C-alpha cells in the first residue's frame, strides 16, 4: 500500500481513538466515536469542496494547499493538466507551421470534405480560382467551378492525370487541376498555373509546323531537279547511282515533312474529331487492295470484316491512322510472312486490328513506341523509309476520336496493333454473316 494511504488510515484511526478516549472520560464512548467520525467527515467534505472549486475555477485559482490523500490527488491533476497543455501547445504550433507552409506553397491547395465541400484553402488557391474566405468555406466546389469538364473530372473517380482547363476567373491562362483522395472520402484539390508551360508547348509546335512548312518548297525544287536529272539520257553514267540515292533521300525527307505537318495539325487541335460517317469496310477493302498491289509485300494479305459497321469521325485522320498501321505491318514483315486486317464490333466499341507475322518488337520497347521518332531499330526503320512518326500520328488521331491503340508483340513471331473506338463513335450496321471477306 502506498504511504499516503497508510498515513490516511493512521489518521482516521487516531481521530476515532481520540473520540473514544474522550467519550470514555466525558460521556458515553459511542458519542465520542460519532463526534470523531463527524469531524473527520467534515474535514473530508471541506477538502472535496476545495478541490471541486479549484477544478471549476482552475484558470483563476492556485491549487488548494490540502494535505493527505487529497494533496496527492491535487498534485496528480496538476501534472496531468501540465502534460495536456504541453501537447496542446505542440499540436497548435505544428498546425500553425503546416498552415503557414501550405499557405506559402506556389500551388493552390484546397481541402475537400466527403461531399466535395470546401474545408480549407490556401492563399494561392484563392487567387487562382477566385475563392473568398470565409464565404466559400463549406460550399461545394462544383457549385463554384461549374465548367462541365471539371464536373466530369470530379465525378469520374479517375484522378491519375490532371485536368487542364481555363480558370473560372480569367480566359487568358490555363490551370492544371488534380484531385488527390485521402482518408475517408476526403480529398485535396491541387491547382497549378500552367499557362507558361502551355505557351512554350504551343511555341514548340508552331516552330515545328513552320519549319516543316518552310522546308517543303525548297525540297520540292530539289526533288524536281533530281527527277529531271534521273531521266536525262545525256547524264554521265557515273552519276546515275548517286542521283538515284539523292532522289530516294529527297523522297524520305518529303515523307518526314509530310508526317511532321500531319502531326502538328493533329496536335494543334485539342477538340474532339468531327462526327462525319466513315464507311470503314470500304476503306479497309481499299487498303487491302493497295497492300496487295505493292511490289514488296508479305505473301499473304487478308481482310476479315466481321462487321459492316462504320465510324463517326474525320475520314482523313482515320485513313491516315489505318494506313500507317498497315504500312508498318508490310514494312516489318518478310515476303514469306502474312498480314491480316480485322474489323469487328462488340459491346465495348469497334476494333481495327492489324496482325502480322513479322519481326515483332521486344517487350521493353512497347511502352515507348508511340513517342515521336522512337524506333526499335533506327537503321532498319530508315532503310524501310520510315520517319519514326507513324505511330505518334496514329495515337493522336485515335485520341481525337476517343479511341486508343494497344500493341501486342512477340519478338521474332509477330505483332498485333489494335485501334479501339468507343461505342459512341460506331455507326452500327447489320453484321455480315459467314465470317466476311477473305483473300
Ligand atoms: P517508322 O516510321 O520507323 O515505322 P513508326 O512510328 O510507325 O515509325 O513505328 C515506330 C517503331 O515501331 C518502328 O521504327 C518499328 O521499330 C516499330 N514497329 C512499328 N510497327 C511494327 C510492326 N508491325 N512490327 C514490328 N515493329 C514495328
CSV table of C-alpha atoms and ligand atoms in Angstrom, one decimal:
chain,number,residue,atom,x,y,z
A,1,UNK,CA,0.0,0.0,0.0
A,2,UNK,CA,1.2,3.5,-0.8
A,3,UNK,CA,2.5,5.6,2.1
A,4,UNK,CA,-0.3,8.2,1.7
A,5,UNK,CA,-2.9,5.6,2.2
A,6,UNK,CA,-1.2,4.2,5.3
A,7,UNK,CA,-1.0,7.7,6.6
A,8,UNK,CA,-4.7,8.4,5.9
A,9,UNK,CA,-5.8,5.2,7.7
A,10,UNK,CA,-3.5,6.0,10.6
A,11,UNK,CA,-5.0,9.5,10.8
A,12,UNK,CA,-8.6,8.0,10.8
A,13,UNK,CA,-7.6,5.5,13.5
A,14,UNK,CA,-6.1,8.3,15.6
A,15,UNK,CA,-9.2,10.5,15.3
A,16,UNK,CA,-11.5,7.6,16.2
A,17,UNK,CA,-9.2,6.6,19.0
A,18,UNK,CA,-9.2,10.2,20.5
A,19,UNK,CA,-13.0,10.3,20.2
A,20,UNK,CA,-13.3,7.0,22.0
A,21,UNK,CA,-11.0,8.2,24.9
A,22,UNK,CA,-12.9,11.5,25.1
A,23,UNK,CA,-16.2,9.5,25.2
A,24,UNK,CA,-14.8,7.3,28.0
A,25,UNK,CA,-14.0,10.4,30.1
A,26,UNK,CA,-16.8,12.7,29.4
A,27,UNK,CA,-19.9,10.8,28.3
A,28,UNK,CA,-20.9,7.6,26.5
A,29,UNK,CA,-18.0,6.2,24.4
A,30,UNK,CA,-20.1,5.8,21.2
A,31,UNK,CA,-20.9,9.6,21.3
A,32,UNK,CA,-17.2,10.3,21.3
A,33,UNK,CA,-16.7,7.9,18.3
A,34,UNK,CA,-19.7,9.5,16.4
A,35,UNK,CA,-18.3,13.0,17.1
A,36,UNK,CA,-14.9,11.9,15.9
A,37,UNK,CA,-16.3,10.4,12.7
A,38,UNK,CA,-18.4,13.6,12.2
A,39,UNK,CA,-15.3,15.8,12.4
A,40,UNK,CA,-13.4,13.5,10.1
A,41,UNK,CA,-16.2,13.6,7.5
A,42,UNK,CA,-16.5,17.4,7.8
A,43,UNK,CA,-12.8,17.7,7.1
A,44,UNK,CA,-13.1,15.4,4.1
A,45,UNK,CA,-16.1,17.4,2.8
A,46,UNK,CA,-14.1,20.6,3.1
A,47,UNK,CA,-11.2,19.2,1.1
A,48,UNK,CA,-13.7,17.9,-1.5
A,49,UNK,CA,-15.3,21.3,-1.7
A,50,UNK,CA,-11.8,23.0,-2.1
A,51,UNK,CA,-10.9,20.5,-4.8
A,52,UNK,CA,-14.2,20.9,-6.7
A,53,UNK,CA,-13.9,24.7,-6.5
A,54,UNK,CA,-10.3,24.7,-7.8
A,55,UNK,CA,-11.3,22.4,-10.7
A,56,UNK,CA,-14.2,24.7,-11.6
A,57,UNK,CA,-12.1,27.9,-11.4
A,58,UNK,CA,-8.8,26.4,-12.3
A,59,UNK,CA,-7.7,29.3,-14.5
A,60,UNK,CA,-8.1,31.8,-11.6
A,61,UNK,CA,-7.1,29.9,-8.5
A,62,UNK,CA,-3.9,28.3,-7.3
A,63,UNK,CA,-4.1,24.7,-6.4
A,64,UNK,CA,-5.5,24.3,-2.8
A,65,UNK,CA,-3.0,23.6,-0.1
A,66,UNK,CA,-4.6,20.5,1.4
A,67,UNK,CA,-2.8,17.6,2.9
A,68,UNK,CA,-3.1,13.8,2.9
A,69,UNK,CA,-4.5,11.9,0.1
A,70,UNK,CA,-6.2,15.0,-1.3
A,71,UNK,CA,-2.9,16.7,-1.7
A,72,UNK,CA,-1.7,13.8,-3.7
A,73,UNK,CA,-4.8,13.9,-5.9
A,74,UNK,CA,-4.2,17.7,-6.5
A,75,UNK,CA,-0.6,17.1,-7.4
A,76,UNK,CA,-1.6,14.4,-10.0
A,77,UNK,CA,-4.2,16.6,-11.5
A,78,UNK,CA,-1.7,19.5,-11.8
A,79,UNK,CA,0.8,17.1,-13.5
A,80,UNK,CA,-1.9,15.8,-16.0
A,81,UNK,CA,-3.0,19.3,-16.8
A,82,UNK,CA,0.6,20.4,-17.5
A,83,UNK,CA,1.2,17.5,-19.8
A,84,UNK,CA,-2.1,18.2,-21.7
A,85,UNK,CA,-1.2,21.8,-22.0
A,86,UNK,CA,2.3,20.9,-23.4
A,87,UNK,CA,0.8,18.6,-26.0
A,88,UNK,CA,-1.9,21.1,-26.9
A,89,UNK,CA,0.7,23.8,-27.5
A,90,UNK,CA,2.9,21.5,-29.6
A,91,UNK,CA,-0.1,20.4,-31.7
A,92,UNK,CA,-1.1,24.1,-32.2
A,93,UNK,CA,2.4,25.0,-33.1
A,94,UNK,CA,2.6,22.1,-35.6
A,95,UNK,CA,-0.7,23.1,-37.1
A,96,UNK,CA,0.3,26.7,-37.4
A,97,UNK,CA,3.6,25.6,-39.2
A,98,UNK,CA,1.7,23.3,-41.5
A,99,UNK,CA,-0.8,26.1,-42.4
A,100,UNK,CA,2.0,28.6,-42.9
A,101,UNK,CA,3.9,26.2,-45.2
A,102,UNK,CA,0.8,25.2,-47.3
A,103,UNK,CA,-0.2,28.9,-47.4
A,104,UNK,CA,3.3,29.6,-48.8
A,105,UNK,CA,3.1,26.9,-51.5
A,106,UNK,CA,3.3,28.1,-55.0
A,107,UNK,CA,0.4,25.8,-55.9
A,108,UNK,CA,-3.2,26.1,-54.8
A,109,UNK,CA,-4.4,23.6,-52.2
A,110,UNK,CA,-8.0,23.1,-51.3
A,111,UNK,CA,-9.1,20.5,-48.7
A,112,UNK,CA,-12.4,19.0,-49.7
A,113,UNK,CA,-14.8,17.1,-47.5
A,114,UNK,CA,-16.8,13.9,-48.3
A,115,UNK,CA,-19.5,15.9,-50.3
A,116,UNK,CA,-16.8,17.9,-52.1
A,117,UNK,CA,-17.4,20.8,-49.8
A,118,UNK,CA,-14.5,23.2,-49.2
A,119,UNK,CA,-13.0,22.7,-45.8
A,120,UNK,CA,-9.9,24.9,-46.2
A,121,UNK,CA,-7.9,26.5,-48.9
A,122,UNK,CA,-4.6,28.4,-49.1
A,123,UNK,CA,-4.0,31.9,-50.5
A,124,UNK,CA,-2.8,30.7,-53.9
A,125,UNK,CA,-5.9,28.6,-54.4
A,126,UNK,CA,-8.0,31.7,-53.6
A,127,UNK,CA,-6.2,33.8,-56.2
A,128,UNK,CA,-6.1,31.0,-58.9
A,129,UNK,CA,-9.8,30.0,-58.5
A,130,UNK,CA,-11.3,33.3,-57.2
A,131,UNK,CA,-12.3,31.8,-53.9
A,132,UNK,CA,-13.2,34.0,-51.0
A,133,UNK,CA,-12.8,33.4,-47.3
A,134,UNK,CA,-14.9,32.8,-45.3
A,135,UNK,CA,-18.0,32.8,-47.5
A,136,UNK,CA,-16.8,30.0,-49.8
A,137,UNK,CA,-15.8,27.7,-47.0
A,138,UNK,CA,-18.5,25.0,-46.6
A,139,UNK,CA,-19.7,25.4,-50.2
A,140,UNK,CA,-19.4,22.5,-52.7
A,141,UNK,CA,-16.6,23.0,-55.1
A,142,UNK,CA,-18.8,22.0,-58.1
A,143,UNK,CA,-21.0,25.0,-57.3
A,144,UNK,CA,-18.0,27.3,-57.6
A,145,UNK,CA,-16.2,25.8,-60.6
A,146,UNK,CA,-19.1,25.0,-62.9
A,147,UNK,CA,-17.1,24.1,-66.1
A,148,UNK,CA,-18.6,20.8,-67.5
A,149,UNK,CA,-15.2,19.3,-67.9
A,150,UNK,CA,-14.4,19.9,-64.3
A,151,UNK,CA,-17.7,18.4,-63.1
A,152,UNK,CA,-17.0,15.3,-65.3
A,153,UNK,CA,-13.5,15.1,-63.8
A,154,UNK,CA,-14.7,15.5,-60.2
A,155,UNK,CA,-17.2,12.7,-60.6
A,156,UNK,CA,-15.1,10.4,-62.7
A,157,UNK,CA,-13.1,8.9,-59.9
A,158,UNK,CA,-10.1,8.7,-62.3
A,159,UNK,CA,-7.7,11.2,-61.0
A,160,UNK,CA,-4.5,9.7,-62.4
A,161,UNK,CA,-3.8,12.7,-64.7
A,162,UNK,CA,-4.6,16.4,-64.0
A,163,UNK,CA,-7.3,18.2,-65.9
A,164,UNK,CA,-6.0,21.3,-67.8
A,165,UNK,CA,-8.7,24.0,-68.2
A,166,UNK,CA,-9.3,27.7,-68.2
A,167,UNK,CA,-9.9,29.1,-64.7
A,168,UNK,CA,-13.3,30.4,-63.9
A,169,UNK,CA,-12.0,33.9,-63.4
A,170,UNK,CA,-9.9,34.6,-66.5
A,171,UNK,CA,-9.9,33.4,-70.1
A,172,UNK,CA,-6.2,34.0,-70.7
A,173,UNK,CA,-4.5,31.4,-68.6
A,174,UNK,CA,-4.6,27.7,-68.1
A,175,UNK,CA,-4.8,25.7,-64.8
A,176,UNK,CA,-3.9,22.1,-64.2
A,177,UNK,CA,-6.3,20.7,-61.5
A,178,UNK,CA,-5.7,17.4,-59.8
A,179,UNK,CA,-7.6,15.6,-57.1
A,180,UNK,CA,-5.7,13.5,-54.6
A,181,UNK,CA,-8.1,11.4,-52.5
A,182,UNK,CA,-7.1,10.6,-48.9
A,183,UNK,CA,-8.7,9.4,-45.6
A,184,UNK,CA,-12.4,8.6,-45.6
A,185,UNK,CA,-13.9,10.2,-48.7
A,186,UNK,CA,-11.8,13.4,-48.3
A,187,UNK,CA,-9.6,14.8,-51.0
A,188,UNK,CA,-7.1,17.5,-51.8
A,189,UNK,CA,-7.7,19.6,-54.9
A,190,UNK,CA,-4.3,20.9,-56.2
A,191,UNK,CA,-4.3,23.8,-58.7
A,192,UNK,CA,-1.3,24.9,-60.7
A,193,UNK,CA,-0.9,27.7,-63.2
A,194,UNK,CA,0.4,26.0,-66.4
A,195,UNK,CA,-0.1,29.0,-68.8
A,196,UNK,CA,3.6,29.4,-69.4
A,197,UNK,CA,4.1,25.7,-70.0
A,198,UNK,CA,1.2,25.7,-72.5
A,199,UNK,CA,2.7,28.8,-74.2
A,200,UNK,CA,6.1,27.1,-74.6
A,201,UNK,CA,4.4,23.9,-75.9
A,202,UNK,CA,2.4,25.9,-78.4
A,203,UNK,CA,5.6,27.7,-79.5
A,204,UNK,CA,7.4,24.4,-80.0
A,205,UNK,CA,4.5,23.0,-82.0
A,206,UNK,CA,4.3,26.2,-84.1
A,207,UNK,CA,8.1,26.1,-84.7
A,208,UNK,CA,8.0,22.5,-85.9
A,209,UNK,CA,4.9,23.2,-88.1
A,210,UNK,CA,6.5,26.4,-89.6
A,211,UNK,CA,9.9,24.8,-90.1
A,212,UNK,CA,8.4,21.9,-91.9
A,213,UNK,CA,6.3,24.2,-94.0
A,214,UNK,CA,9.3,26.3,-94.9
A,215,UNK,CA,11.3,23.2,-95.9
A,216,UNK,CA,8.7,21.9,-98.2
A,217,UNK,CA,9.2,24.3,-101.1
A,218,UNK,CA,13.0,24.1,-101.4
A,219,UNK,CA,12.7,20.3,-101.1
A,220,UNK,CA,10.1,20.2,-103.9
A,221,UNK,CA,12.5,22.1,-106.1
A,222,UNK,CA,15.5,19.8,-105.3
A,223,UNK,CA,13.4,16.7,-105.8
A,224,UNK,CA,12.1,18.1,-109.2
A,225,UNK,CA,15.6,18.7,-110.5
A,226,UNK,CA,16.7,15.3,-109.3
A,227,UNK,CA,13.7,13.7,-111.1
A,228,UNK,CA,14.7,15.6,-114.3
A,229,UNK,CA,18.4,14.6,-113.9
A,230,UNK,CA,17.5,10.9,-113.3
A,231,UNK,CA,15.6,10.9,-116.6
A,232,UNK,CA,18.2,12.8,-118.6
A,233,UNK,CA,19.8,10.3,-121.1
A,234,UNK,CA,22.7,12.7,-121.6
A,235,UNK,CA,23.9,12.4,-118.0
A,236,UNK,CA,27.2,10.7,-117.3
A,237,UNK,CA,26.5,7.1,-116.2
A,238,UNK,CA,28.9,7.6,-113.2
A,239,UNK,CA,26.3,10.0,-111.8
A,240,UNK,CA,23.3,7.6,-112.1
A,241,UNK,CA,23.8,5.8,-108.8
A,242,UNK,CA,24.4,9.0,-106.7
A,243,UNK,CA,21.4,10.7,-108.3
A,244,UNK,CA,19.2,7.7,-107.5
A,245,UNK,CA,20.4,7.8,-103.9
A,246,UNK,CA,19.7,11.6,-103.7
A,247,UNK,CA,16.3,11.1,-105.1
A,248,UNK,CA,15.5,8.4,-102.5
A,249,UNK,CA,16.7,10.6,-99.7
A,250,UNK,CA,14.7,13.6,-101.0
A,251,UNK,CA,11.6,11.3,-101.0
A,252,UNK,CA,12.4,10.3,-97.4
A,253,UNK,CA,12.7,13.9,-96.4
A,254,UNK,CA,9.4,14.6,-98.1
A,255,UNK,CA,7.8,11.8,-96.2
A,256,UNK,CA,9.2,13.1,-92.9
A,257,UNK,CA,8.0,16.6,-93.6
A,258,UNK,CA,4.6,15.4,-94.6
A,259,UNK,CA,4.4,13.3,-91.3
A,260,UNK,CA,5.6,16.3,-89.2
A,261,UNK,CA,3.0,18.5,-90.8
A,262,UNK,CA,0.3,15.9,-90.1
A,263,UNK,CA,1.4,15.5,-86.5
A,264,UNK,CA,1.4,19.3,-86.0
A,265,UNK,CA,-2.0,19.6,-87.4
A,266,UNK,CA,-3.3,16.8,-85.1
A,267,UNK,CA,-1.6,18.3,-82.0
A,268,UNK,CA,-2.8,21.8,-82.8
A,269,UNK,CA,-6.3,20.6,-82.5
A,270,UNK,CA,-7.3,19.7,-78.9
A,271,UNK,CA,-11.0,19.4,-79.7
A,272,UNK,CA,-12.7,16.1,-80.5
A,273,UNK,CA,-12.8,15.0,-84.1
A,274,UNK,CA,-16.0,15.8,-86.1
A,275,UNK,CA,-18.7,13.2,-86.4
A,276,UNK,CA,-18.9,12.6,-90.1
A,277,UNK,CA,-19.9,9.0,-91.1
A,278,UNK,CA,-17.0,6.9,-92.5
A,279,UNK,CA,-17.5,3.7,-94.4
A,280,UNK,CA,-14.8,1.7,-92.7
A,281,UNK,CA,-15.4,-1.6,-94.6
A,282,UNK,CA,-15.0,0.2,-97.9
A,283,UNK,CA,-11.8,1.9,-96.6
A,284,UNK,CA,-10.3,-1.4,-95.4
A,285,UNK,CA,-11.1,-3.1,-98.7
A,286,UNK,CA,-9.2,-0.3,-100.5
A,287,UNK,CA,-6.3,-0.5,-98.0
A,288,UNK,CA,-6.1,-4.3,-98.6
A,289,UNK,CA,-6.2,-3.8,-102.4
A,290,UNK,CA,-3.4,-1.2,-102.2
A,291,UNK,CA,-1.3,-3.5,-100.0
A,292,UNK,CA,-1.8,-6.4,-102.5
A,293,UNK,CA,-0.7,-4.1,-105.3
A,294,UNK,CA,2.6,-3.3,-103.6
A,295,UNK,CA,5.7,-4.8,-105.1
A,296,UNK,CA,7.4,-5.6,-101.8
A,297,UNK,CA,4.8,-7.1,-99.5
A,298,UNK,CA,4.2,-10.2,-97.4
A,299,UNK,CA,3.0,-13.2,-99.4
A,300,UNK,CA,-0.4,-13.2,-97.8
A,301,UNK,CA,-2.6,-10.2,-97.1
A,302,UNK,CA,-6.0,-11.0,-95.7
A,303,UNK,CA,-9.1,-8.9,-94.8
A,304,UNK,CA,-11.5,-10.1,-92.1
A,305,UNK,CA,-14.6,-8.0,-92.0
A,306,UNK,CA,-16.6,-9.3,-89.0
A,307,UNK,CA,-18.9,-6.2,-89.1
A,308,UNK,CA,-20.1,-3.8,-91.7
A,309,UNK,CA,-20.2,-1.0,-89.1
A,310,UNK,CA,-18.8,2.4,-89.8
A,311,UNK,CA,-17.3,5.1,-87.7
A,312,UNK,CA,-18.2,8.7,-86.9
A,313,UNK,CA,-15.1,10.8,-87.3
A,314,UNK,CA,-12.7,12.6,-89.6
A,315,UNK,CA,-12.2,10.4,-92.6
A,316,UNK,CA,-8.8,11.7,-93.5
A,317,UNK,CA,-7.4,11.1,-90.0
A,318,UNK,CA,-8.9,7.6,-89.7
A,319,UNK,CA,-7.5,6.7,-93.1
A,320,UNK,CA,-4.1,8.2,-92.2
A,321,UNK,CA,-4.0,6.2,-88.9
A,322,UNK,CA,-5.1,2.9,-90.5
A,323,UNK,CA,-2.7,3.4,-93.4
A,324,UNK,CA,0.2,3.9,-91.0
A,325,UNK,CA,-0.6,0.6,-89.2
A,326,UNK,CA,-0.9,-1.3,-92.4
A,327,UNK,CA,2.3,0.3,-93.8
A,328,UNK,CA,4.2,-0.8,-90.7
A,329,UNK,CA,2.9,-4.3,-90.9
A,330,UNK,CA,4.1,-4.5,-94.5
A,331,UNK,CA,7.4,-2.9,-93.7
A,332,UNK,CA,8.3,-5.1,-90.8
A,333,UNK,CA,7.0,-8.5,-92.2
A,334,UNK,CA,9.2,-10.5,-94.6
A,335,UNK,CA,7.9,-11.6,-98.0
A,336,UNK,CA,7.2,-15.1,-96.7
A,337,UNK,CA,5.0,-13.7,-93.9
A,338,UNK,CA,1.3,-12.9,-93.6
A,339,UNK,CA,-0.7,-9.8,-92.6
A,340,UNK,CA,-4.3,-9.7,-91.7
A,341,UNK,CA,-6.7,-6.7,-91.3
A,342,UNK,CA,-9.6,-7.3,-88.9
A,343,UNK,CA,-12.6,-5.2,-88.2
A,344,UNK,CA,-15.1,-6.1,-85.5
A,345,UNK,CA,-17.6,-4.5,-83.2
A,346,UNK,CA,-18.7,-5.6,-79.7
A,347,UNK,CA,-20.2,-4.0,-76.6
A,348,UNK,CA,-17.1,-2.1,-75.8
A,349,UNK,CA,-16.9,-0.5,-79.3
A,350,UNK,CA,-15.2,-1.1,-82.6
A,351,UNK,CA,-11.8,-2.6,-83.1
A,352,UNK,CA,-9.4,-2.5,-86.1
A,353,UNK,CA,-6.6,-4.9,-85.7
A,354,UNK,CA,-3.6,-5.3,-87.9
A,355,UNK,CA,-1.9,-8.7,-87.3
A,356,UNK,CA,1.4,-9.6,-88.8
A,357,UNK,CA,3.9,-12.5,-88.6
A,358,UNK,CA,6.8,-10.1,-88.9
A,359,UNK,CA,9.9,-9.4,-86.9
A,360,UNK,CA,8.0,-8.4,-83.7
A,361,UNK,CA,9.1,-6.0,-81.0
A,362,UNK,CA,11.0,-6.7,-77.8
A,363,UNK,CA,8.7,-6.0,-74.9
A,364,UNK,CA,10.8,-3.3,-73.3
A,365,UNK,CA,10.2,-1.1,-76.3
A,366,UNK,CA,6.4,-1.4,-76.3
A,367,UNK,CA,5.6,1.4,-73.9
A,368,UNK,CA,7.6,4.0,-75.9
A,369,UNK,CA,6.5,3.0,-79.4
A,370,UNK,CA,4.1,6.0,-79.9
A,371,UNK,CA,6.7,8.6,-79.0
A,372,UNK,CA,7.9,10.8,-81.8
A,373,UNK,CA,11.0,9.4,-83.6
A,374,UNK,CA,11.1,6.4,-81.4
A,375,UNK,CA,12.3,3.4,-83.3
A,376,UNK,CA,13.2,-0.1,-82.2
A,377,UNK,CA,15.9,-0.4,-84.8
A,378,UNK,CA,16.6,3.1,-86.3
A,379,UNK,CA,18.8,1.7,-89.2
A,380,UNK,CA,16.1,-0.7,-90.2
A,381,UNK,CA,13.3,1.9,-90.0
A,382,UNK,CA,15.3,4.3,-92.1
A,383,UNK,CA,16.2,1.7,-94.7
A,384,UNK,CA,12.5,1.0,-95.0
A,385,UNK,CA,11.7,4.7,-95.5
A,386,UNK,CA,10.2,5.1,-92.0
A,387,UNK,CA,10.0,8.5,-90.4
A,388,UNK,CA,9.5,7.3,-86.8
A,389,UNK,CA,6.4,9.4,-86.6
A,390,UNK,CA,3.8,7.0,-87.9
A,391,UNK,CA,2.6,5.6,-84.6
A,392,UNK,CA,2.6,9.1,-83.0
A,393,UNK,CA,0.2,10.1,-85.7
A,394,UNK,CA,-1.9,7.0,-85.1
A,395,UNK,CA,-2.0,7.7,-81.3
A,396,UNK,CA,-3.1,11.4,-81.8
A,397,UNK,CA,-5.7,10.6,-84.5
A,398,UNK,CA,-7.2,7.9,-82.3
A,399,UNK,CA,-7.2,10.2,-79.2
A,400,UNK,CA,-9.2,12.8,-81.1
A,401,UNK,CA,-11.8,10.1,-81.7
A,402,UNK,CA,-11.9,9.0,-78.1
A,403,UNK,CA,-10.0,5.9,-79.1
A,404,UNK,CA,-6.7,4.3,-78.1
A,405,UNK,CA,-4.0,2.0,-79.5
A,406,UNK,CA,-2.9,-1.3,-78.0
A,407,UNK,CA,0.1,-3.3,-79.1
A,408,UNK,CA,0.9,-7.0,-78.5
A,409,UNK,CA,4.1,-8.4,-79.9
A,410,UNK,CA,6.4,-11.2,-79.6
A,411,UNK,CA,9.9,-10.7,-80.9
A,412,UNK,CA,10.5,-12.9,-84.0
A,413,UNK,CA,6.9,-14.1,-84.2
A,414,UNK,CA,4.8,-11.1,-85.0
A,415,UNK,CA,2.7,-8.1,-83.7
A,416,UNK,CA,-0.9,-7.1,-83.4
A,417,UNK,CA,-1.7,-3.4,-83.4
A,418,UNK,CA,-5.3,-2.7,-82.5
A,419,UNK,CA,-7.2,0.6,-82.7
A,420,UNK,CA,-10.1,0.7,-80.3
A,421,UNK,CA,-13.1,3.1,-80.7
A,422,UNK,CA,-15.8,3.8,-78.1
A,423,UNK,CA,-19.4,2.8,-78.9
A,424,UNK,CA,-20.4,6.5,-79.3
A,425,UNK,CA,-18.2,6.6,-82.4
A,426,UNK,CA,-19.6,3.5,-84.0
A,427,UNK,CA,-22.3,3.5,-86.7
A,428,UNK,CA,-23.8,0.1,-86.4
A,429,UNK,CA,-24.9,-1.8,-89.5
A,430,UNK,CA,-26.2,-5.5,-89.7
A,431,UNK,CA,-23.3,-7.9,-89.1
A,432,UNK,CA,-22.0,-9.7,-92.2
A,433,UNK,CA,-22.8,-13.4,-92.0
A,434,UNK,CA,-20.2,-16.1,-92.9
A,435,UNK,CA,-17.1,-14.6,-91.5
A,436,UNK,CA,-16.5,-11.8,-94.0
A,437,UNK,CA,-14.4,-11.2,-97.0
A,438,UNK,CA,-11.2,-13.2,-97.4
A,439,UNK,CA,-8.3,-13.1,-99.8
B,1,LIG,P1,8.6,4.1,-88.5
B,1,LIG,O1,8.4,5.1,-89.5
B,1,LIG,O2,10.0,4.0,-88.1
B,1,LIG,O3,8.0,2.8,-88.9
B,1,LIG,P2,6.5,4.3,-86.5
B,1,LIG,O4,6.2,5.3,-85.5
B,1,LIG,O5,5.5,3.9,-87.5
B,1,LIG,O6,7.9,4.7,-87.2
B,1,LIG,O7,6.9,3.0,-85.7
B,1,LIG,C1,7.9,3.1,-84.6
B,1,LIG,C2,8.7,1.9,-84.5
B,1,LIG,O8,7.9,0.8,-84.1
B,1,LIG,C3,9.3,1.4,-85.8
B,1,LIG,O9,10.5,2.0,-86.0
B,1,LIG,C4,9.5,-0.1,-85.6
B,1,LIG,O10,10.7,-0.4,-84.9
B,1,LIG,C5,8.3,-0.4,-84.6
B,1,LIG,N1,7.2,-1.1,-85.3
B,1,LIG,C6,6.0,-0.4,-85.7
B,1,LIG,N2,5.2,-1.3,-86.3
B,1,LIG,C7,5.8,-2.5,-86.3
B,1,LIG,C8,5.4,-3.8,-86.7
B,1,LIG,N3,4.3,-4.1,-87.3
B,1,LIG,N4,6.3,-4.8,-86.5
B,1,LIG,C9,7.5,-4.6,-85.9
B,1,LIG,N5,7.9,-3.4,-85.4
B,1,LIG,C10,7.1,-2.4,-85.6
